Short mmCIF file of C-alpha atoms and ligand atoms in Angstrom, two decimals:
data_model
loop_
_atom_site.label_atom_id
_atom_site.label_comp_id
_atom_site.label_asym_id
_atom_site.label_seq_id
_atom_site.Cartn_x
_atom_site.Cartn_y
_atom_site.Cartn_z
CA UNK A 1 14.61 25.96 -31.22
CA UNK A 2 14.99 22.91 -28.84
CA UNK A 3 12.27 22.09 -26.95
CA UNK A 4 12.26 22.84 -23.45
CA UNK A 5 13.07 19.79 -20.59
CA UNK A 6 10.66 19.46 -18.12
CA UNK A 7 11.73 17.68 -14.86
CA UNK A 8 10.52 16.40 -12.07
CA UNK A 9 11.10 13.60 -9.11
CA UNK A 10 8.62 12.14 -6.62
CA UNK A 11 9.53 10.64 -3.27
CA UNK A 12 8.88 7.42 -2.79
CA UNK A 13 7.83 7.84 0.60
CA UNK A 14 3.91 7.34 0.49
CA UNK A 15 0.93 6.21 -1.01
CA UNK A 16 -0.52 8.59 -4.34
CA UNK A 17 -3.34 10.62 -2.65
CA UNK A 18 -6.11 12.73 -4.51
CA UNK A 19 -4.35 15.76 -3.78
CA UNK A 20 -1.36 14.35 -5.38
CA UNK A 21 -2.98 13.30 -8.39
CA UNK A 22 -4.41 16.87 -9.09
CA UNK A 23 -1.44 18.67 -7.88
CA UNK A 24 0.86 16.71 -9.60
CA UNK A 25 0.37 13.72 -11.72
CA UNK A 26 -2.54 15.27 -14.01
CA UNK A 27 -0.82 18.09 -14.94
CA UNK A 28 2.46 16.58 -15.74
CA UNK A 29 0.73 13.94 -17.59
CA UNK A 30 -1.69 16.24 -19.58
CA UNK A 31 1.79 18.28 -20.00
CA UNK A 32 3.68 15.36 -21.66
CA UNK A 33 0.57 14.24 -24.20
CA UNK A 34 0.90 17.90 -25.55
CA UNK A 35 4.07 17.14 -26.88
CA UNK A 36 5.67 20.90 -27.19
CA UNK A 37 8.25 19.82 -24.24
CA UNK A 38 10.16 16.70 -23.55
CA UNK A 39 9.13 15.22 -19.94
CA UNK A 40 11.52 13.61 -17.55
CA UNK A 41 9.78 12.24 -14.23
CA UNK A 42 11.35 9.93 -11.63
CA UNK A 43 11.18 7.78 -8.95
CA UNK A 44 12.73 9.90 -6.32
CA UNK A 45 14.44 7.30 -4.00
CA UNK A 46 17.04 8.30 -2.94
CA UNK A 47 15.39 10.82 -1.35
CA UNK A 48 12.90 8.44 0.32
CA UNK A 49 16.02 7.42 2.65
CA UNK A 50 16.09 10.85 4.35
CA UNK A 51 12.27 10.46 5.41
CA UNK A 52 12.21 6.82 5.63
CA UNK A 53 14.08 4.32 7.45
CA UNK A 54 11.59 1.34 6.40
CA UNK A 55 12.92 -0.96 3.87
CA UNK A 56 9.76 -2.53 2.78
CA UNK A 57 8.17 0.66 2.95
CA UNK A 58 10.62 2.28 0.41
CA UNK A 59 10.30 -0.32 -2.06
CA UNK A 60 6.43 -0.77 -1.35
CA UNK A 61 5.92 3.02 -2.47
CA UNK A 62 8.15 2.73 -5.26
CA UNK A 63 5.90 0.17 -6.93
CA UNK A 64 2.99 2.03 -5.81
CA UNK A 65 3.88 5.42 -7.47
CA UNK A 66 5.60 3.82 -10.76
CA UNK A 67 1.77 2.00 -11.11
CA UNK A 68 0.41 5.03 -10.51
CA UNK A 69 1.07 7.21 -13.12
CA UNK A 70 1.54 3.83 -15.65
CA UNK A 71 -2.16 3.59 -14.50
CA UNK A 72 -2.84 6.70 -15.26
CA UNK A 73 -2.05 6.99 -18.69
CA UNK A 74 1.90 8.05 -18.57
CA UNK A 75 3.20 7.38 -21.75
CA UNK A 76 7.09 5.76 -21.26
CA UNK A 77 7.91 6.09 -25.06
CA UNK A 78 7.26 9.58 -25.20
CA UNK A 79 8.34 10.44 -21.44
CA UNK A 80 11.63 9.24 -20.23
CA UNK A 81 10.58 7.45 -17.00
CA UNK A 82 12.82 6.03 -14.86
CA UNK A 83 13.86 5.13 -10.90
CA UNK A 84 17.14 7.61 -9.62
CA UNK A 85 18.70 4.71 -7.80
CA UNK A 86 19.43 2.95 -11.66
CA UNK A 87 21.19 5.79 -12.63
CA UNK A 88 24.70 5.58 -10.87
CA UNK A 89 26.04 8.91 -12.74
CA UNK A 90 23.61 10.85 -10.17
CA UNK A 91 25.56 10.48 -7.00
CA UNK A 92 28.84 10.76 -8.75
CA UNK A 93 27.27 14.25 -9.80
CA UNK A 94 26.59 14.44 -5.97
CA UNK A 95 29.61 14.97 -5.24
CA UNK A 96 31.23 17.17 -7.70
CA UNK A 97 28.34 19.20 -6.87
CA UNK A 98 28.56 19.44 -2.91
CA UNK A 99 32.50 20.02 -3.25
CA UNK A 100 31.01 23.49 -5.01
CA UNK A 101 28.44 24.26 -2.72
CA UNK A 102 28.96 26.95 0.11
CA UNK A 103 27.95 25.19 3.40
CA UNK A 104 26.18 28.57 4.25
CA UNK A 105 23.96 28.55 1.47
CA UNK A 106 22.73 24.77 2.47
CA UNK A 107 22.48 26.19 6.01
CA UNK A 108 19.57 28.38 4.85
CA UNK A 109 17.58 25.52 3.62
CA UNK A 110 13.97 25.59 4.90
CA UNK A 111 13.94 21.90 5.68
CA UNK A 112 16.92 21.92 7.32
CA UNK A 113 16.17 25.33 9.31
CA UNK A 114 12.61 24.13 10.31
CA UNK A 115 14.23 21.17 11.58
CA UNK A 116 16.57 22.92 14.00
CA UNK A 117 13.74 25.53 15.07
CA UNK A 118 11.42 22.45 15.83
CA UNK A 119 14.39 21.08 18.46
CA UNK A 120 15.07 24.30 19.85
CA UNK A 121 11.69 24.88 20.49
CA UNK A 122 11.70 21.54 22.21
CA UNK A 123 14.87 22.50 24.61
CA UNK A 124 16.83 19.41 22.48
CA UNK A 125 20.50 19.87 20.67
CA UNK A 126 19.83 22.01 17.41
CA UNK A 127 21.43 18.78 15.95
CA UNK A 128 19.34 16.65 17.21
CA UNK A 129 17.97 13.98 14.71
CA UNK A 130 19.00 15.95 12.02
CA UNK A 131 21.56 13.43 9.68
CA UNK A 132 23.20 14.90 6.88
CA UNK A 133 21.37 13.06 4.40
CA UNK A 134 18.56 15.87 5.55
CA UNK A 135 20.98 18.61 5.45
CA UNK A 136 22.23 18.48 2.05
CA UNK A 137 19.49 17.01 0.38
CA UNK A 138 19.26 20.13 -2.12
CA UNK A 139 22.65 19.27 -3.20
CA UNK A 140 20.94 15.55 -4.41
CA UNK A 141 18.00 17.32 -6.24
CA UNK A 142 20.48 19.87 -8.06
CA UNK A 143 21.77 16.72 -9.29
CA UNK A 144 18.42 14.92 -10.64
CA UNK A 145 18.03 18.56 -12.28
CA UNK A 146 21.34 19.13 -13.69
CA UNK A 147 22.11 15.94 -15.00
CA UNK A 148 19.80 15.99 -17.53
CA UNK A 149 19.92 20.28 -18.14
CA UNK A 150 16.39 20.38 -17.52
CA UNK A 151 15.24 24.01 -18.11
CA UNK A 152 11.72 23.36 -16.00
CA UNK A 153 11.06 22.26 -12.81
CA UNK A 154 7.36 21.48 -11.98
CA UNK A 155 7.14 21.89 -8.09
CA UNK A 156 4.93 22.95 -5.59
CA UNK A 157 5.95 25.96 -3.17
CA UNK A 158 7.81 23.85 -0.98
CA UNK A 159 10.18 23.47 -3.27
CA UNK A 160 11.17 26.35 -5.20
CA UNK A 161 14.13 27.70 -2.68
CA UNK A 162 15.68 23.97 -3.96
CA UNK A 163 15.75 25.05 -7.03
CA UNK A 164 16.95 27.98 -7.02
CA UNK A 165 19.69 26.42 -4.85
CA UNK A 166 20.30 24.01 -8.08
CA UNK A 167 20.72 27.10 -10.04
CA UNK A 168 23.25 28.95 -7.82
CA UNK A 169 25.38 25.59 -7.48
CA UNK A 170 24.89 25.76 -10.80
CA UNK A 171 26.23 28.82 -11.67
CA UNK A 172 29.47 28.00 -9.56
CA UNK A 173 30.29 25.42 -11.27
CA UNK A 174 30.01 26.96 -14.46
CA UNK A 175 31.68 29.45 -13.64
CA UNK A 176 34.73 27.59 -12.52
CA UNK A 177 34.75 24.67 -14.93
CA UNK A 178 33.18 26.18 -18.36
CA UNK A 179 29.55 26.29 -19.20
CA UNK A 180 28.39 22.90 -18.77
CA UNK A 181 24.73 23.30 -17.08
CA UNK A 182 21.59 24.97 -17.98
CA UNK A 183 20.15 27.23 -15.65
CA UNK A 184 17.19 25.67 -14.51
CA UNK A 185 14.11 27.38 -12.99
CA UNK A 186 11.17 26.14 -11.16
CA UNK A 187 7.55 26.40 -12.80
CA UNK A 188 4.47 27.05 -9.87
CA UNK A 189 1.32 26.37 -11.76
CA UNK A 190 -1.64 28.92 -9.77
CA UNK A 191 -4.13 27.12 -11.37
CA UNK A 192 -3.75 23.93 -10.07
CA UNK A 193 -5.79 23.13 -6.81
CA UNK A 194 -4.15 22.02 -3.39
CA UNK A 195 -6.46 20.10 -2.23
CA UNK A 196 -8.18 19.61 1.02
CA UNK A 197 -7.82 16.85 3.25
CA UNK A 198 -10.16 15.20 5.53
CA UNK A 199 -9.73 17.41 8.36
CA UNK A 200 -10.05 20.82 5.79
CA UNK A 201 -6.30 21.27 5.98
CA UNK A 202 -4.21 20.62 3.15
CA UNK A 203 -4.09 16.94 1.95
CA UNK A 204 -0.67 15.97 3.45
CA UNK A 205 0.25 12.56 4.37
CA UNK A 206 2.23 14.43 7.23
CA UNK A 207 -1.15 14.85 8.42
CA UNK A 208 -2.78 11.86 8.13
CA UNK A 209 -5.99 13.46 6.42
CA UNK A 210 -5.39 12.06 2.66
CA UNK A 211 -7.80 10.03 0.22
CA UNK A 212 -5.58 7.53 -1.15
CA UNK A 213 -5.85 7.25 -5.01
CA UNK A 214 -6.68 3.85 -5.52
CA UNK A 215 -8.73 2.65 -2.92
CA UNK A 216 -11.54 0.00 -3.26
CA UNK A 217 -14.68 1.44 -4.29
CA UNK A 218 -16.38 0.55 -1.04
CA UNK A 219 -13.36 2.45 0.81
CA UNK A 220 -13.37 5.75 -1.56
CA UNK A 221 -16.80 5.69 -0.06
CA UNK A 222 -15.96 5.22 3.59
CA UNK A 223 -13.37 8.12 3.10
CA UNK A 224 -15.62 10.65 1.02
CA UNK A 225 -18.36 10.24 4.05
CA UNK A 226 -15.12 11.10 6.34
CA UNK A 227 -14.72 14.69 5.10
CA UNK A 228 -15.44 16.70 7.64
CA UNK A 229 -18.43 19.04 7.34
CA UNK A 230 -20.33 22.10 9.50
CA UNK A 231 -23.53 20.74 11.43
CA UNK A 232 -26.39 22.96 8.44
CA UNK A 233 -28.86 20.80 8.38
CA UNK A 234 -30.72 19.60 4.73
CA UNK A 235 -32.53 22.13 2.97
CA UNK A 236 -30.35 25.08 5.25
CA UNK A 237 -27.78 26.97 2.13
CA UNK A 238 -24.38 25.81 2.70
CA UNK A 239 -21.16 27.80 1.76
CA UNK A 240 -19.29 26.11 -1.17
CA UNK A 241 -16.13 27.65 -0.77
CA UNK A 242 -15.34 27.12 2.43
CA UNK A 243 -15.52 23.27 1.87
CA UNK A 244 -13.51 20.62 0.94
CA UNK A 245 -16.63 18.61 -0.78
CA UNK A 246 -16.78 21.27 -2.96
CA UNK A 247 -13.49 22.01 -3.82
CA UNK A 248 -12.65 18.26 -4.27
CA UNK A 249 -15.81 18.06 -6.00
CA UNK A 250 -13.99 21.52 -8.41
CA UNK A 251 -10.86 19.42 -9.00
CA UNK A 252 -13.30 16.77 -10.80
CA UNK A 253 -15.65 18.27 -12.16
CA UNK A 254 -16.05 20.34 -15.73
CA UNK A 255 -17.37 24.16 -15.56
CA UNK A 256 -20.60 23.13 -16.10
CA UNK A 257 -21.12 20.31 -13.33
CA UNK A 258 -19.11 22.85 -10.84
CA UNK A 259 -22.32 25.69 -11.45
CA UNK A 260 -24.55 22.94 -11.14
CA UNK A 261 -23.30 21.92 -7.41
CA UNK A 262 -22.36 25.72 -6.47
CA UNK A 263 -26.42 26.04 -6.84
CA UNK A 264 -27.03 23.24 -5.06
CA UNK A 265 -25.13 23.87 -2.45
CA UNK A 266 -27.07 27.85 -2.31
CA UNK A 267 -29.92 25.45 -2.22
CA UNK A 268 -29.03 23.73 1.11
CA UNK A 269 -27.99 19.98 -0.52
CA UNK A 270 -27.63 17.80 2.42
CA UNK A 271 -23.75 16.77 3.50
CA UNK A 272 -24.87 13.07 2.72
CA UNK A 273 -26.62 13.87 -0.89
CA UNK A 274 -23.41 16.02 -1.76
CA UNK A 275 -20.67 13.35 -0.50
CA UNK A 276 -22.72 11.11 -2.56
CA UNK A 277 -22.08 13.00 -5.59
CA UNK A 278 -18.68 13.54 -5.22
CA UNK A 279 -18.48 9.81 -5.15
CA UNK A 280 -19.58 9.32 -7.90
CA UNK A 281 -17.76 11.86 -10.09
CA UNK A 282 -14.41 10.98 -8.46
CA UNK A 283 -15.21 7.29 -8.77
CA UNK A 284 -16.64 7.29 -12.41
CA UNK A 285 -12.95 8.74 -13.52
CA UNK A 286 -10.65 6.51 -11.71
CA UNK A 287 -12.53 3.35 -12.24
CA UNK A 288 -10.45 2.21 -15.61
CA UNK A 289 -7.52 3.79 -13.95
CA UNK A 290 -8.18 1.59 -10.72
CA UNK A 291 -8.30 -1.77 -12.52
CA UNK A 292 -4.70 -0.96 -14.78
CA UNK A 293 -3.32 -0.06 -11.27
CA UNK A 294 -4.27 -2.95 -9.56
CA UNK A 295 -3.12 -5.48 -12.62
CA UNK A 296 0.28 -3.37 -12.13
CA UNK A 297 0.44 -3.86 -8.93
CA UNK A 298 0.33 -7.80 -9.77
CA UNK A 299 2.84 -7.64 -12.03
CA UNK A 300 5.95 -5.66 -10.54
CA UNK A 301 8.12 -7.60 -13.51
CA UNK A 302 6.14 -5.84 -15.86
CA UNK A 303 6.43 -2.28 -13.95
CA UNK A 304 10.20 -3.63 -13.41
CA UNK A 305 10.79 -3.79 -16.77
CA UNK A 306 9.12 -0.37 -17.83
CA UNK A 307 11.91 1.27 -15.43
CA UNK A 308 14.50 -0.59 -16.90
CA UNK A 309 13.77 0.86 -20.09
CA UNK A 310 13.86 4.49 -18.90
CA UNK A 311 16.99 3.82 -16.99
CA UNK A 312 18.38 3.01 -19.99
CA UNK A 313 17.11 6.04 -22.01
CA UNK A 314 18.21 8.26 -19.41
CA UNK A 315 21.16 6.70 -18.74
CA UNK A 316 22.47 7.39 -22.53
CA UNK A 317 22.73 11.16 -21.72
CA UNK A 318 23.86 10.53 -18.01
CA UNK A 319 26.81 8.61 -19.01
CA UNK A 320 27.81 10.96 -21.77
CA UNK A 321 27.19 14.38 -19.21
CA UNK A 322 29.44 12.42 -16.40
CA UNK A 323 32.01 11.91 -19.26
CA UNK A 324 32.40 15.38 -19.74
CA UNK A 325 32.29 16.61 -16.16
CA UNK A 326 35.00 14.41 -14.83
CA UNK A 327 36.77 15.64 -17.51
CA UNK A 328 36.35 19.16 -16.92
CA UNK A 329 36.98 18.92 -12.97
CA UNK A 330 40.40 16.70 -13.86
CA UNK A 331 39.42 12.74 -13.12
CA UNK A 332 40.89 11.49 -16.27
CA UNK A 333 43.07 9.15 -17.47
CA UNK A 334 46.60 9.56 -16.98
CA UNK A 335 47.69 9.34 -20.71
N1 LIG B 401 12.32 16.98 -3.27
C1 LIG B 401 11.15 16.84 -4.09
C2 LIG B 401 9.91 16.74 -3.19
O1 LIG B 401 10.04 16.37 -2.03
C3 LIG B 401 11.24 15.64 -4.99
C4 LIG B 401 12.39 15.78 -5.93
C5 LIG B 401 13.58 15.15 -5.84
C6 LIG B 401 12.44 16.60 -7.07
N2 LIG B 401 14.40 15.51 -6.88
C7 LIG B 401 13.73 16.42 -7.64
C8 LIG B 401 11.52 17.49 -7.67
C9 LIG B 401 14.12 17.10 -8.78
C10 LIG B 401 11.93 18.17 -8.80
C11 LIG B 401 13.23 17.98 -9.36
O2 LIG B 401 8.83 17.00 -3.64
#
C-alpha cells in the first residue's frame, strides 16, 4: 500500500504561541519522525494576505514560523517543507478549481458567514469589509490540498467545513474531467490540548492572551506570572482543572509530574510557587529549541535556502499534476 499524505498549511499571520506549538507543531512533528506517512507542511502565505495587509508583517512571520518548526526539530529531508507563494502551479489550480465551485456552497462558509453576521449586527452593508480574497479562501486551501492528493488533513475544528469543501470541489471536478484527485479528509486529534491563554480563554492571538514560543527567558517569566489566577490564598486547596497553570503545566509535563502537581495543587500550592514550576518545566524544554531559533532567525539565507529546497521537491509533483489538469480541462497545445 502507499503510504498515506499528510497535509497541512500555517498562516503566516503571527508569532508561534504555546498553544500553537502543542496544538500543532508537536504533533505534526512527532507525526513525521514516525515515518508510517509522508508529511507535507507549508508556509501558508497566501493566505496571510486575507488577514494581513502589513508587508513587513507578512514576511516577518514567515521567517518566524519557518524557524520555528526548523527549531524545533522538523526534519526537511524527510518532510517536504516548503513556502505556497514558490509554488506557481497553486493559483493556476485556483482557478480551475473556483470555475467548478458552486458560489452557494462558498456562501455557506463560516468565515465568510460570521463576517456578514458581525456587520449586520453592527447596522453596516453585509458587504462591508468583506474582499473576495476572504470569500473564497476555501477555494485556495482546496488547492494546497489537492495539488499534492493529500489523503489527511491535520486541522483544528475551525477548519474542517474547509475541507470538506476541498472534497466536494473535489468530487466535481472529478466527476466532470476523470478521476484526477484524491478525496481528502480532515483528521481532529481529541487528544491534543487547546490551550489556555492568559485571560483562561483559549490561546488565540485574536485575543491577545498568547505566550509567544520563543521569548527570552526573563520574558517567559514575566508572561507565566501573567496567567490569571482566583484570589485562594497559600496553603487554601486550589482546583486544578479549572486552571490554565495546570493545564499548561499538563501539556508539559509526563504522567508522573502531572499527579505530582494535581496533589499539590489539593494541597493548596501557592499561585507564585506553582507559576514557578511551570517555568521551569516549560523553560527546561524549549531552551535548546530557543537558541537554534534564534541562530535561524540570524540567518534568513540559511532558512531561505531550506525553502528553496522544498519548493523544489514539491514543485516536481506540482508541475507534473498541473500538466495533466490543463490537459484534461482543454489548455493545450494546438498541435
Ligand atoms: N486555513 C488554515 C488555517 O487558517 C491554514 C491552511 C491553508 C491549511 N491551507 C491549508 C490547513 C491546507 C490545511 C490544509 O489554519
Amino acid at each position: 500500500m502507499t503510504k498515506q499524505r499528510v497535509l497541512t498549511g500555517i498562516t503566516t499571520s503571527g508569532t508561534p504561541h504555546l498553544g500553537n506549538y502543542v496544538g500543532a507543531i508537536r504533533p505534526a512533528i512527532e507525526a513525521s519522525r514516525r515515518g508510517d506517512c509522508e508529511s507535507f507542511f507549508f508556509l501558508a502565505d497566501y493566505h496571510s494576505l486575507i488577514k494581513s495587509q502589513d508587508p513587513e508583517m507578512v514576511q516577518r512571520s514567515t521567517m518566524e514560523i519557518a524557524a520555528t518548526w526548523l527549531a524545533l526539530g522538523l526534519d526537511p529531508d524527510t518532510v517536504t517543507f516548503y513556502r505556497q507563494s514558490d509554488i506557481p502551479e497553486i493559483p493556476e489550480l485556483t482557478w480551475f478549481l473556483t470555475c467548478m465551485t458552486a458560489k452557494g456552497l462558498m456562501n455557506r462558509a463560516h468565515a465568510y458567514k460570521g463576517a456578514v453576521q458581525a456587520n449586520e449586527e453592527l447596522g453596516e452593508d453585509a458587504d462591508h469589509g468583506i474582499t473576495m480574497g476572504l470569500f473564497s479562501y476555501p477555494i485556495l486551501m482546496a488547492a494546497d490540498i489537492l495539488m499534492f492528493n493529500a489523503h489527511q488533513i491535520p486541522v483544528g475544528r475551525d477548519q474542517i467545513q474547509h475541507v470538506e469543501m476541498a472534497r466536494d470541489v473535489a468530487q466535481r471536478f472529478n466527476h466532470h474531467y476523470g478521476e484526477h484527485f484524491v478525496l481528502p479528509a480532515a483528521v481532529v486529534d481529541d487528544n491534543v490540548a487547546v490551550l489556555q491563554g492568559l485571560d483562561g480563554r483559549k490561546m488565540s492571538k485574536s485575543y491577545g492572551n498568547t505566550i509567544p514560543l520563543f521569548l527570552s527567558e526573563k520574558q517567559l517569566k514575566k508572561h507565566i506570572n501573567k496567567i490569571k489566577t482566583n484570589l485562594l490564598e497559600p496553603g487554601e486547596p486550589k482546583d486544578p482543572d479549572s486552571s490554565a497553570v495546570f493545564q499548561i503545566w499538563q501539556a508539559f509535563a509526563t504522567p508522573q509530574q502531572t499527579t505530582e502537581m494535581r496533589q499539590a495543587f489539593a494541597g493548596g500550592i501557592a499561585w507564585g510557587e506553582a507559576k514557578k514550576q511551570l517555568f521551569e518545566l516549560v523553560n527546561h524544554q524549549l531552551v535548546d529549541a530557543r537558541e537554534r531559533y534564534n541562530e535561524l532567525m540570524q540567518n534568513p539565507a540559511a532558512v531561505e535556502a531550506v525553502l528553496q529546497q522544498g519548493a523544489e521537491k514539491a514543485r516536481a509533483e506540482s508541475r507534473k499534476m498541473i500538466a495533466k489538469l490543463r490537459n484534461a480541462v482543454g489548455i493545450r497545445p494546438l498541435c
